[in-house]
Tab-separated table of C-alpha atoms in Angstrom:
chain	number	residue	atom	x	y	z
V	88	UNK	CA	119.114	109.287	33.273
V	89	UNK	CA	121.647	111.916	34.299
V	90	UNK	CA	122.594	111.817	37.976
V	91	UNK	CA	124.664	114.142	40.140
V	92	UNK	CA	126.169	113.098	43.401
V	93	UNK	CA	126.527	115.682	46.117
V	94	UNK	CA	128.407	114.673	49.115
V	95	UNK	CA	131.321	116.307	51.028
V	96	UNK	CA	133.158	112.996	51.583
V	97	UNK	CA	135.105	111.571	48.647
V	98	UNK	CA	134.856	108.063	50.032
V	99	UNK	CA	131.024	108.380	50.344
V	100	UNK	CA	130.827	109.539	46.773
V	101	UNK	CA	133.020	106.630	45.638
V	102	UNK	CA	130.947	104.019	47.508
V	103	UNK	CA	127.766	105.433	45.930
V	104	UNK	CA	129.304	105.304	42.462
V	105	UNK	CA	130.318	101.797	43.105
V	106	UNK	CA	126.819	100.860	44.207
V	107	UNK	CA	125.281	102.505	41.177
V	108	UNK	CA	127.427	100.495	38.779
V	109	UNK	CA	124.614	97.939	39.079
V	110	UNK	CA	122.205	100.359	37.558
V	111	UNK	CA	123.092	100.943	33.903
V	112	UNK	CA	120.211	103.290	33.539
V	113	UNK	CA	121.740	105.743	35.903
V	114	UNK	CA	124.449	107.743	34.284
V	115	UNK	CA	126.594	109.773	36.617
V	116	UNK	CA	127.430	113.081	35.059
V	117	UNK	CA	129.277	114.723	37.872
V	118	UNK	CA	130.107	115.055	41.590
V	119	UNK	CA	130.063	117.938	43.894
V	120	UNK	CA	131.674	118.148	47.332
V	121	UNK	CA	129.473	121.032	48.582
V	122	UNK	CA	126.318	122.995	47.859
V	123	UNK	CA	127.961	125.808	45.898
V	124	UNK	CA	129.715	123.305	43.486
V	125	UNK	CA	126.450	121.461	43.234
V	126	UNK	CA	124.411	124.499	42.290
V	127	UNK	CA	126.851	125.314	39.530
V	128	UNK	CA	126.889	121.754	38.207
V	129	UNK	CA	123.012	121.529	38.256
V	130	UNK	CA	123.020	124.627	36.212
V	131	UNK	CA	125.472	123.342	33.716
V	132	UNK	CA	124.631	119.668	33.483
V	133	UNK	CA	120.872	119.803	34.148
V	134	UNK	CA	120.825	116.299	35.855
V	135	UNK	CA	117.464	114.396	36.254
V	136	UNK	CA	118.472	112.972	39.522
V	137	UNK	CA	120.270	114.331	42.585
V	138	UNK	CA	121.956	112.043	45.233
V	139	UNK	CA	122.049	114.462	48.041
V	140	UNK	CA	123.642	114.450	51.457
V	141	UNK	CA	122.076	116.636	54.027
V	142	UNK	CA	124.935	117.454	56.444
V	143	UNK	CA	127.605	119.212	54.459
V	144	UNK	CA	129.983	122.015	55.261
V	145	UNK	CA	128.614	125.399	54.158
V	146	UNK	CA	125.075	125.040	52.915
V	147	UNK	CA	123.313	121.870	53.934
V	148	UNK	CA	121.210	119.748	51.548
V	149	UNK	CA	118.000	121.478	52.225
V	150	UNK	CA	119.491	124.960	51.782
V	151	UNK	CA	120.871	123.844	48.558
V	152	UNK	CA	117.396	122.811	47.315
V	153	UNK	CA	115.918	126.002	48.490
V	154	UNK	CA	118.456	128.054	46.550
V	155	UNK	CA	117.768	126.205	43.362
V	156	UNK	CA	116.173	128.255	40.548
V	157	UNK	CA	114.109	126.680	37.686
V	158	UNK	CA	113.856	122.963	37.329
V	159	UNK	CA	114.499	120.939	40.388
V	160	UNK	CA	115.771	117.419	39.749
V	161	UNK	CA	114.412	114.441	41.456
V	162	UNK	CA	116.135	114.024	44.837
V	163	UNK	CA	117.321	110.974	46.689
V	164	UNK	CA	118.719	111.724	50.058
V	165	UNK	CA	121.839	109.770	50.887
V	166	UNK	CA	122.156	110.858	54.507
V	167	UNK	CA	123.264	107.932	56.639
V	168	UNK	CA	123.721	109.654	59.941
V	169	UNK	CA	120.936	110.234	62.249
V	170	UNK	CA	122.327	113.375	63.766
V	171	UNK	CA	120.141	115.688	61.666
V	172	UNK	CA	119.328	118.532	63.948
V	173	UNK	CA	115.673	118.850	64.710
V	174	UNK	CA	115.430	122.235	63.129
V	175	UNK	CA	116.224	120.628	59.763
V	176	UNK	CA	113.208	118.348	59.874
V	177	UNK	CA	110.681	121.154	59.976
V	178	UNK	CA	112.440	122.720	57.089
V	179	UNK	CA	112.389	119.489	55.167
V	180	UNK	CA	108.595	119.250	55.736
V	181	UNK	CA	108.165	122.723	54.468
V	182	UNK	CA	110.070	122.030	51.299
V	183	UNK	CA	108.279	118.774	50.675
V	184	UNK	CA	104.931	120.456	51.188
V	185	UNK	CA	105.598	123.353	49.035
V	186	UNK	CA	107.042	121.222	46.186
V	187	UNK	CA	105.634	117.722	46.581
V	188	UNK	CA	106.332	116.436	43.039
V	189	UNK	CA	110.089	116.966	43.375
V	190	UNK	CA	110.693	114.759	46.343
V	191	UNK	CA	111.064	111.084	46.771
V	192	UNK	CA	112.851	110.578	50.033
O	173	UNK	CA	130.805	94.575	122.944
O	174	UNK	CA	132.071	97.429	120.807
O	175	UNK	CA	134.551	100.128	121.778
O	176	UNK	CA	132.060	102.698	122.867
O	177	UNK	CA	130.331	100.255	125.151
O	178	UNK	CA	133.604	99.253	126.597
O	179	UNK	CA	134.630	102.780	127.327
O	180	UNK	CA	131.259	103.367	128.945
O	181	UNK	CA	131.579	100.474	131.329
O	182	UNK	CA	135.176	101.185	132.225
O	183	UNK	CA	134.133	104.678	133.176
O	184	UNK	CA	131.216	103.486	135.169
O	185	UNK	CA	133.207	100.884	137.112
O	186	UNK	CA	136.158	103.147	137.772
O	187	UNK	CA	134.465	106.515	138.419
O	188	UNK	CA	131.807	105.403	140.930
O	189	UNK	CA	134.035	103.354	143.189
O	190	UNK	CA	136.596	106.161	143.219
O	191	UNK	CA	134.030	108.829	143.922
O	192	UNK	CA	132.383	106.799	146.724
O	193	UNK	CA	135.664	105.662	148.222
O	194	UNK	CA	135.978	109.242	149.490
O	195	UNK	CA	132.672	108.708	151.300
O	196	UNK	CA	133.877	105.396	152.624
O	197	UNK	CA	136.965	107.004	154.137
O	198	UNK	CA	135.019	109.841	155.708
O	199	UNK	CA	132.564	107.339	157.278
O	200	UNK	CA	135.204	104.910	158.563
O	201	UNK	CA	136.942	107.844	160.313
O	202	UNK	CA	133.858	109.514	161.696
O	203	UNK	CA	131.932	106.358	162.842
O	204	UNK	CA	134.689	104.395	164.383
O	205	UNK	CA	132.312	102.282	166.439
O	206	UNK	CA	130.558	100.893	163.341
O	207	UNK	CA	132.156	97.841	162.095
O	208	UNK	CA	134.081	98.108	158.872
O	209	UNK	CA	132.370	95.385	156.793
O	210	UNK	CA	129.012	97.240	157.255
O	211	UNK	CA	130.556	100.312	155.782
O	212	UNK	CA	132.135	98.395	152.965
O	213	UNK	CA	128.879	96.671	152.320
O	214	UNK	CA	127.188	100.080	152.171
O	215	UNK	CA	129.901	101.289	149.883
O	216	UNK	CA	129.350	98.488	147.440
O	217	UNK	CA	125.569	98.716	147.578
O	218	UNK	CA	125.881	102.413	146.710
O	219	UNK	CA	128.204	101.657	143.834
O	220	UNK	CA	125.842	99.183	142.392
O	221	UNK	CA	122.832	101.438	142.891
O	222	UNK	CA	124.548	104.421	141.292
O	223	UNK	CA	125.594	102.386	138.330
O	224	UNK	CA	122.229	100.883	137.996
O	225	UNK	CA	120.322	104.134	138.152
O	226	UNK	CA	122.647	106.024	135.761
O	227	UNK	CA	122.512	103.043	133.417
O	228	UNK	CA	118.715	103.112	133.450
O	229	UNK	CA	118.993	106.814	132.430
O	230	UNK	CA	121.268	105.950	129.599
O	231	UNK	CA	118.822	103.249	128.457
O	232	UNK	CA	116.029	105.708	128.528
O	233	UNK	CA	118.107	108.262	126.539
O	234	UNK	CA	119.108	105.672	124.002
O	235	UNK	CA	115.537	104.428	123.589
O	236	UNK	CA	113.453	107.618	123.592
O	237	UNK	CA	115.550	110.715	122.893
O	238	UNK	CA	118.572	110.058	120.774
O	239	UNK	CA	118.474	113.518	119.528
O	240	UNK	CA	120.373	115.484	122.146
O	241	UNK	CA	121.597	118.296	119.948
O	242	UNK	CA	119.084	120.816	121.208
O	243	UNK	CA	120.495	122.204	124.561
O	244	UNK	CA	117.134	123.815	125.456
O	245	UNK	CA	115.759	120.260	125.881
O	246	UNK	CA	118.888	118.749	127.345
O	247	UNK	CA	119.650	121.243	130.158
O	248	UNK	CA	116.239	120.850	131.981
O	249	UNK	CA	116.339	117.164	131.377
O	250	UNK	CA	119.798	116.875	132.969
O	251	UNK	CA	118.843	119.051	135.991
O	252	UNK	CA	115.578	117.226	136.572
O	253	UNK	CA	117.248	113.877	136.311
O	254	UNK	CA	120.055	114.902	138.649
O	255	UNK	CA	117.344	115.933	141.192
O	256	UNK	CA	115.420	112.689	140.864
O	257	UNK	CA	118.424	110.498	141.097
O	258	UNK	CA	119.731	112.471	144.070
O	259	UNK	CA	116.306	111.980	145.811
O	260	UNK	CA	116.246	108.339	145.142
O	261	UNK	CA	119.692	107.801	146.370
O	262	UNK	CA	119.001	109.953	149.441
O	263	UNK	CA	115.756	108.057	150.117
O	264	UNK	CA	117.616	104.818	150.017
O	265	UNK	CA	120.607	105.945	151.948
O	266	UNK	CA	118.938	107.682	154.919
O	267	UNK	CA	117.389	104.414	156.282
O	268	UNK	CA	120.593	102.646	155.558
O	269	UNK	CA	122.760	105.126	157.437
O	270	UNK	CA	120.209	105.122	160.366
O	271	UNK	CA	120.829	101.466	160.532
O	272	UNK	CA	124.688	101.348	160.102
O	273	UNK	CA	125.668	104.479	162.074
O	274	UNK	CA	122.783	104.792	164.393
O	275	UNK	CA	122.379	108.340	163.493
O	276	UNK	CA	119.765	110.106	165.620
O	277	UNK	CA	118.280	112.812	163.398
O	278	UNK	CA	118.849	111.793	159.846
O	279	UNK	CA	116.201	114.266	158.696
O	280	UNK	CA	118.461	117.105	159.724
O	281	UNK	CA	121.092	115.987	157.208
O	282	UNK	CA	118.527	115.848	154.404
O	283	UNK	CA	120.104	118.644	152.389
O	284	UNK	CA	123.582	117.442	152.849
O	285	UNK	CA	122.435	114.031	151.606
O	286	UNK	CA	120.719	115.527	148.677
O	287	UNK	CA	123.795	117.681	147.830
O	288	UNK	CA	126.157	114.823	148.378
O	289	UNK	CA	124.315	112.656	145.824
O	290	UNK	CA	123.279	115.430	143.481
O	291	UNK	CA	126.900	116.396	142.836
O	292	UNK	CA	128.119	113.142	141.289
O	293	UNK	CA	124.892	112.620	139.490
O	294	UNK	CA	125.104	115.997	137.861
O	295	UNK	CA	128.652	115.492	136.910
O	296	UNK	CA	127.789	112.058	135.503
O	297	UNK	CA	124.961	113.477	133.416
O	298	UNK	CA	126.991	116.419	132.135
O	299	UNK	CA	129.833	114.182	131.143
O	300	UNK	CA	127.529	111.695	129.556
O	301	UNK	CA	125.676	114.323	127.482
O	302	UNK	CA	128.871	116.150	126.440
O	303	UNK	CA	130.222	112.799	125.197
O	304	UNK	CA	127.026	112.019	123.435
O	305	UNK	CA	127.110	115.456	121.804
O	306	UNK	CA	130.621	115.122	120.540
O	307	UNK	CA	129.797	111.640	119.310
O	308	UNK	CA	126.729	112.678	117.348
O	309	UNK	CA	128.515	115.702	115.786
O	310	UNK	CA	131.328	113.374	114.724
O	311	UNK	CA	128.955	110.945	113.335
O	312	UNK	CA	127.132	113.548	111.461
O	313	UNK	CA	130.468	114.833	110.016
O	314	UNK	CA	131.532	111.312	109.063
O	315	UNK	CA	128.158	110.730	107.517
O	316	UNK	CA	128.384	113.961	105.623
O	317	UNK	CA	131.829	113.042	104.211
O	318	UNK	CA	130.500	109.599	103.205
O	319	UNK	CA	127.595	111.121	101.441
O	320	UNK	CA	129.680	113.691	99.729
O	321	UNK	CA	132.155	111.198	98.432
O	322	UNK	CA	129.294	109.002	97.247
O	323	UNK	CA	127.718	111.854	95.423
O	324	UNK	CA	131.055	112.797	93.802
O	325	UNK	CA	131.663	109.320	92.721
O	326	UNK	CA	128.230	108.963	91.128
O	327	UNK	CA	128.634	112.336	89.417
O	328	UNK	CA	132.045	111.468	88.092
O	329	UNK	CA	130.571	108.297	86.651
O	330	UNK	CA	127.799	110.296	84.896
O	331	UNK	CA	130.119	112.871	83.568
O	332	UNK	CA	132.621	110.260	82.186
O	333	UNK	CA	132.592	110.884	78.511
O	334	UNK	CA	130.862	108.328	76.289
O	335	UNK	CA	131.983	107.559	72.711
O	336	UNK	CA	129.811	109.435	70.337
O	337	UNK	CA	127.821	106.827	68.340
O	338	UNK	CA	127.692	109.099	65.277
O	339	UNK	CA	131.531	108.905	65.088
O	340	UNK	CA	131.307	105.138	65.112
O	341	UNK	CA	128.670	105.234	62.363
O	342	UNK	CA	130.685	107.570	60.133
O	343	UNK	CA	133.881	105.664	60.794
O	344	UNK	CA	132.312	102.405	59.853
O	345	UNK	CA	130.943	103.923	56.618
O	346	UNK	CA	134.368	105.348	55.749
O	347	UNK	CA	136.047	102.030	56.390
O	348	UNK	CA	133.458	100.268	54.315
O	349	UNK	CA	134.300	102.579	51.372
O	350	UNK	CA	137.969	102.045	51.948
O	351	UNK	CA	137.838	98.154	51.774
O	352	UNK	CA	137.986	98.052	47.999
O	353	UNK	CA	140.056	101.202	47.452
O	354	UNK	CA	142.765	100.555	50.078
O	355	UNK	CA	142.351	97.264	52.012
O	356	UNK	CA	145.420	97.788	54.094
O	357	UNK	CA	144.289	101.166	55.325
O	358	UNK	CA	140.803	99.664	55.957
O	359	UNK	CA	142.279	96.935	57.958
O	360	UNK	CA	144.261	99.467	59.997
O	361	UNK	CA	141.168	101.482	60.413
O	362	UNK	CA	139.311	98.606	61.962
O	363	UNK	CA	142.215	98.118	64.432
O	364	UNK	CA	142.127	101.783	65.328
O	365	UNK	CA	138.485	101.557	65.921
O	366	UNK	CA	138.755	98.604	68.169
O	367	UNK	CA	141.423	100.352	70.084
O	368	UNK	CA	139.156	103.349	70.654
O	369	UNK	CA	136.316	101.090	71.779
O	370	UNK	CA	138.641	99.454	74.220
O	371	UNK	CA	139.701	102.750	75.734
O	372	UNK	CA	136.141	103.842	75.991
O	373	UNK	CA	135.193	100.654	77.741
O	374	UNK	CA	138.066	101.045	80.195
O	375	UNK	CA	137.112	104.599	80.830
O	376	UNK	CA	134.106	103.331	82.764
O	377	UNK	CA	136.320	101.562	85.172
O	378	UNK	CA	139.303	103.959	85.460
O	379	UNK	CA	139.341	107.383	86.960
O	380	UNK	CA	142.479	108.356	85.152
O	381	UNK	CA	144.850	107.284	82.419
O	382	UNK	CA	148.244	108.625	81.493
O	383	UNK	CA	148.391	111.271	78.836
O	384	UNK	CA	150.404	108.922	76.728
O	385	UNK	CA	147.644	106.346	76.667
O	386	UNK	CA	145.039	109.011	75.991
O	387	UNK	CA	147.230	110.406	73.133
O	388	UNK	CA	147.176	106.898	71.506
O	389	UNK	CA	143.424	106.877	71.598
O	390	UNK	CA	143.388	110.413	70.170
O	391	UNK	CA	145.867	109.447	67.430
O	392	UNK	CA	143.673	106.456	66.559
O	393	UNK	CA	140.668	108.698	66.533
O	394	UNK	CA	142.335	111.267	64.371
O	395	UNK	CA	143.506	108.589	61.949
O	396	UNK	CA	139.918	107.535	61.478
O	397	UNK	CA	138.593	111.066	61.003
O	398	UNK	CA	141.451	111.564	58.485
O	399	UNK	CA	139.992	108.721	56.402
O	400	UNK	CA	136.675	110.665	56.289
O	401	UNK	CA	137.814	114.206	55.853
O	402	UNK	CA	141.012	113.463	53.935
O	403	UNK	CA	142.899	116.687	53.022
O	404	UNK	CA	140.271	118.797	54.793
O	405	UNK	CA	141.605	117.773	58.131
O	406	UNK	CA	145.035	118.970	59.176
O	407	UNK	CA	146.491	117.679	62.413
O	408	UNK	CA	149.274	119.412	64.368
O	409	UNK	CA	150.569	117.643	67.318
O	410	UNK	CA	153.118	118.841	69.882
O	411	UNK	CA	153.191	116.678	72.967
O	412	UNK	CA	156.246	117.093	75.242
O	413	UNK	CA	157.674	113.691	76.263
O	414	UNK	CA	157.708	114.647	79.985
O	415	UNK	CA	153.994	115.010	79.982
O	416	UNK	CA	153.195	111.465	78.853
O	417	UNK	CA	153.168	110.175	82.361
O	418	UNK	CA	150.768	112.835	83.611
O	419	UNK	CA	147.333	111.553	84.679
O	420	UNK	CA	144.151	112.837	82.872
O	421	UNK	CA	140.590	111.700	82.935
O	422	UNK	CA	140.058	108.961	80.300
O	423	UNK	CA	138.344	109.996	76.985
O	424	UNK	CA	138.596	113.660	78.007
O	425	UNK	CA	141.080	114.628	75.358
O	426	UNK	CA	139.304	112.536	72.800
O	427	UNK	CA	136.021	114.353	73.505
O	428	UNK	CA	137.774	117.730	73.130
O	429	UNK	CA	139.415	116.795	69.839
O	430	UNK	CA	136.163	115.467	68.660
O	431	UNK	CA	134.600	118.794	69.508
O	432	UNK	CA	137.327	120.662	67.730
O	433	UNK	CA	136.727	118.615	64.612
O	434	UNK	CA	132.995	119.053	64.737
O	435	UNK	CA	133.338	122.912	64.977
O	436	UNK	CA	136.641	123.451	63.181
O	437	UNK	CA	136.928	120.975	60.447
O	438	UNK	CA	133.444	119.603	59.522
O	439	UNK	CA	131.861	122.992	59.024
O	440	UNK	CA	134.067	125.085	56.743
O	441	UNK	CA	134.128	123.907	53.144
O	442	UNK	CA	137.863	123.894	52.964
O	443	UNK	CA	138.157	122.039	56.331
O	444	UNK	CA	140.608	123.308	58.947
O	445	UNK	CA	143.236	122.267	61.489
O	446	UNK	CA	143.249	120.710	64.926
O	447	UNK	CA	146.323	121.138	67.095
O	448	UNK	CA	147.151	119.397	70.247
O	449	UNK	CA	149.820	120.719	72.558
O	450	UNK	CA	150.791	119.645	75.980
O	451	UNK	CA	153.505	120.829	78.233
O	452	UNK	CA	154.532	121.148	81.911
O	453	UNK	CA	154.669	124.706	83.217
O	454	UNK	CA	155.439	125.586	86.824
O	455	UNK	CA	154.216	122.176	88.041
O	456	UNK	CA	151.137	122.326	85.984
O	457	UNK	CA	150.169	120.255	83.097
O	458	UNK	CA	148.851	122.399	80.250
O	459	UNK	CA	146.931	120.873	77.387
O	460	UNK	CA	145.653	123.105	74.562
O	461	UNK	CA	143.576	121.849	71.777
O	462	UNK	CA	142.959	124.428	69.061
O	463	UNK	CA	141.006	124.478	65.871
O	464	UNK	CA	139.953	126.902	63.200
O	465	UNK	CA	136.732	128.703	63.843
O	466	UNK	CA	135.017	131.354	65.762
O	467	UNK	CA	133.742	130.723	69.205
O	468	UNK	CA	130.021	130.961	69.530
O	469	UNK	CA	127.301	129.669	71.718
O	470	UNK	CA	126.018	126.232	70.881
O	471	UNK	CA	122.471	125.025	71.012
O	472	UNK	CA	123.276	122.787	73.951
O	473	UNK	CA	124.487	125.830	75.947
O	474	UNK	CA	127.931	124.311	76.208
O	475	UNK	CA	126.712	121.379	78.307
O	476	UNK	CA	129.576	119.128	77.252
O	477	UNK	CA	132.141	121.725	78.083
O	478	UNK	CA	130.655	122.424	81.473
O	479	UNK	CA	130.753	118.659	82.010
O	480	UNK	CA	134.454	118.622	81.217
O	481	UNK	CA	135.103	121.324	83.675
O	482	UNK	CA	133.095	119.683	86.443
O	483	UNK	CA	134.809	116.432	85.820
O	484	UNK	CA	138.287	117.942	86.162
O	485	UNK	CA	137.397	119.744	89.292
O	486	UNK	CA	135.965	116.596	90.821
O	487	UNK	CA	139.089	114.639	90.050
O	488	UNK	CA	141.890	117.150	90.607
O	489	UNK	CA	140.320	119.744	92.962
O	490	UNK	CA	139.472	123.311	92.419
O	491	UNK	CA	142.813	124.299	91.088
O	492	UNK	CA	142.160	122.336	87.915
O	493	UNK	CA	140.914	124.628	85.180
O	494	UNK	CA	139.129	124.356	81.912
O	495	UNK	CA	138.358	127.133	79.604
O	496	UNK	CA	137.557	127.693	75.903
O	497	UNK	CA	138.470	130.956	74.186
O	498	UNK	CA	139.191	132.663	70.922
O	499	UNK	CA	143.025	132.565	70.830
O	500	UNK	CA	143.550	134.205	67.440
O	501	UNK	CA	141.299	135.779	64.832
O	502	UNK	CA	140.006	132.394	63.562
O	503	UNK	CA	141.411	130.014	66.106
O	504	UNK	CA	139.460	128.623	69.026
O	505	UNK	CA	141.450	127.146	71.888
O	506	UNK	CA	140.200	124.715	74.589
O	507	UNK	CA	142.671	124.808	77.548
O	508	UNK	CA	143.037	122.198	80.393
O	509	UNK	CA	145.154	123.060	83.301
O	510	UNK	CA	145.820	120.290	85.831
O	511	UNK	CA	147.978	120.997	88.943
O	512	UNK	CA	150.692	118.439	89.401
O	513	UNK	CA	151.959	119.092	92.906
O	514	UNK	CA	149.939	116.059	93.852
O	515	UNK	CA	150.280	113.965	90.738
O	516	UNK	CA	147.835	111.396	92.083
O	517	UNK	CA	144.208	112.448	91.864
O	518	UNK	CA	142.241	112.614	95.078
O	519	UNK	CA	140.896	109.273	96.202
O	520	UNK	CA	137.695	108.957	97.935
O	521	UNK	CA	138.378	110.322	101.466
O	522	UNK	CA	139.306	107.655	104.055
O	523	UNK	CA	136.300	107.039	106.185
O	524	UNK	CA	136.960	106.525	109.916
O	525	UNK	CA	135.046	103.510	111.125
O	526	UNK	CA	132.788	104.595	113.966
O	527	UNK	CA	130.435	102.190	115.561
């Protein structure tokens, strides 16, 4: 299973990679530090799984998902902080409702 | 017996004998055939009576109408009481004088009696109420000052910056990731975090800290944020040594730097810079915290920034200033100006003890 990690913090990506070492099935094919990098990599690498942070500089995680064209990989949100603005949650609901099969939060 | 009570009794015991001694002299000269001890007895009886009656009036005022601020009520009350007291004294003195001086037609002197007694009573009442009035206005003023300082203190406590829990959360996660990668740096990070926590706890108890202390907290804070943002965070720091002993509200700079990072570094993809400058200029401490970015209204309507301004003014008076502005095309600057002519912040006003 090809996985892509999207997080703006290098240390957070490293930590996730380290944790994923215990899961040989998951093969990390790339890392992205922001949404634009991620969109490009998703297009190139066609990952099956996306480890996605929500709060990122530039586009946030939800905006990234909205701007994806074609196949959307499975998404696991890796957001740890609770300071997600409330306006995001309604958007999240909208994305989940409009595309239920793609999400496993 | 408190001071006010003492003053009252001294006045009573001095003023009445003095006033009535005039009467005693006149009588002793006019009625030479009357024996002196009778006149002296009369004199003392009148002193006791006067003090007793006026004291009864005072008790009445204290018990039933403490509120003597309205002159439309007080003036008639004073006049009426003066009349009543004069009548009472006259009614008691006429028979007494008939007995001591063997006056023939005491009724003919009725008005001079009334006038004689009305005068000191009126003076007494006016003095009493004037004193009362001054006393109450002073009490009200003191009460007001007390309340104001209490309100300010409470407000300052509420406004005192709290450490942002999200920062702690993020810092802990960064340190966790660092433990395997760079254990020494992780260890340092934990020390820095504990330093920040300590300053934040102390901030609840202290009104001010020196800029030097505050800068140590800010440096620790920046070191932790640097772990998280790495090359995306650029720190510029220019603190003049002569400013390190100036007093600032605890955690205020930290809050402003945190704000700068939130808007200037965490949002743009490439990150940005935070610069801290402090200098003394014309007896004024100037602190500027700049970051990359464009000034815009926040969701909270700048509540945190208004807090900072309020807090500064509470501590250092109205001359202290706080503003935030676009200082260059893509640089936002938060500026704190603290007057230094009185380097100590205002303490709670000294409250005069009034019983």
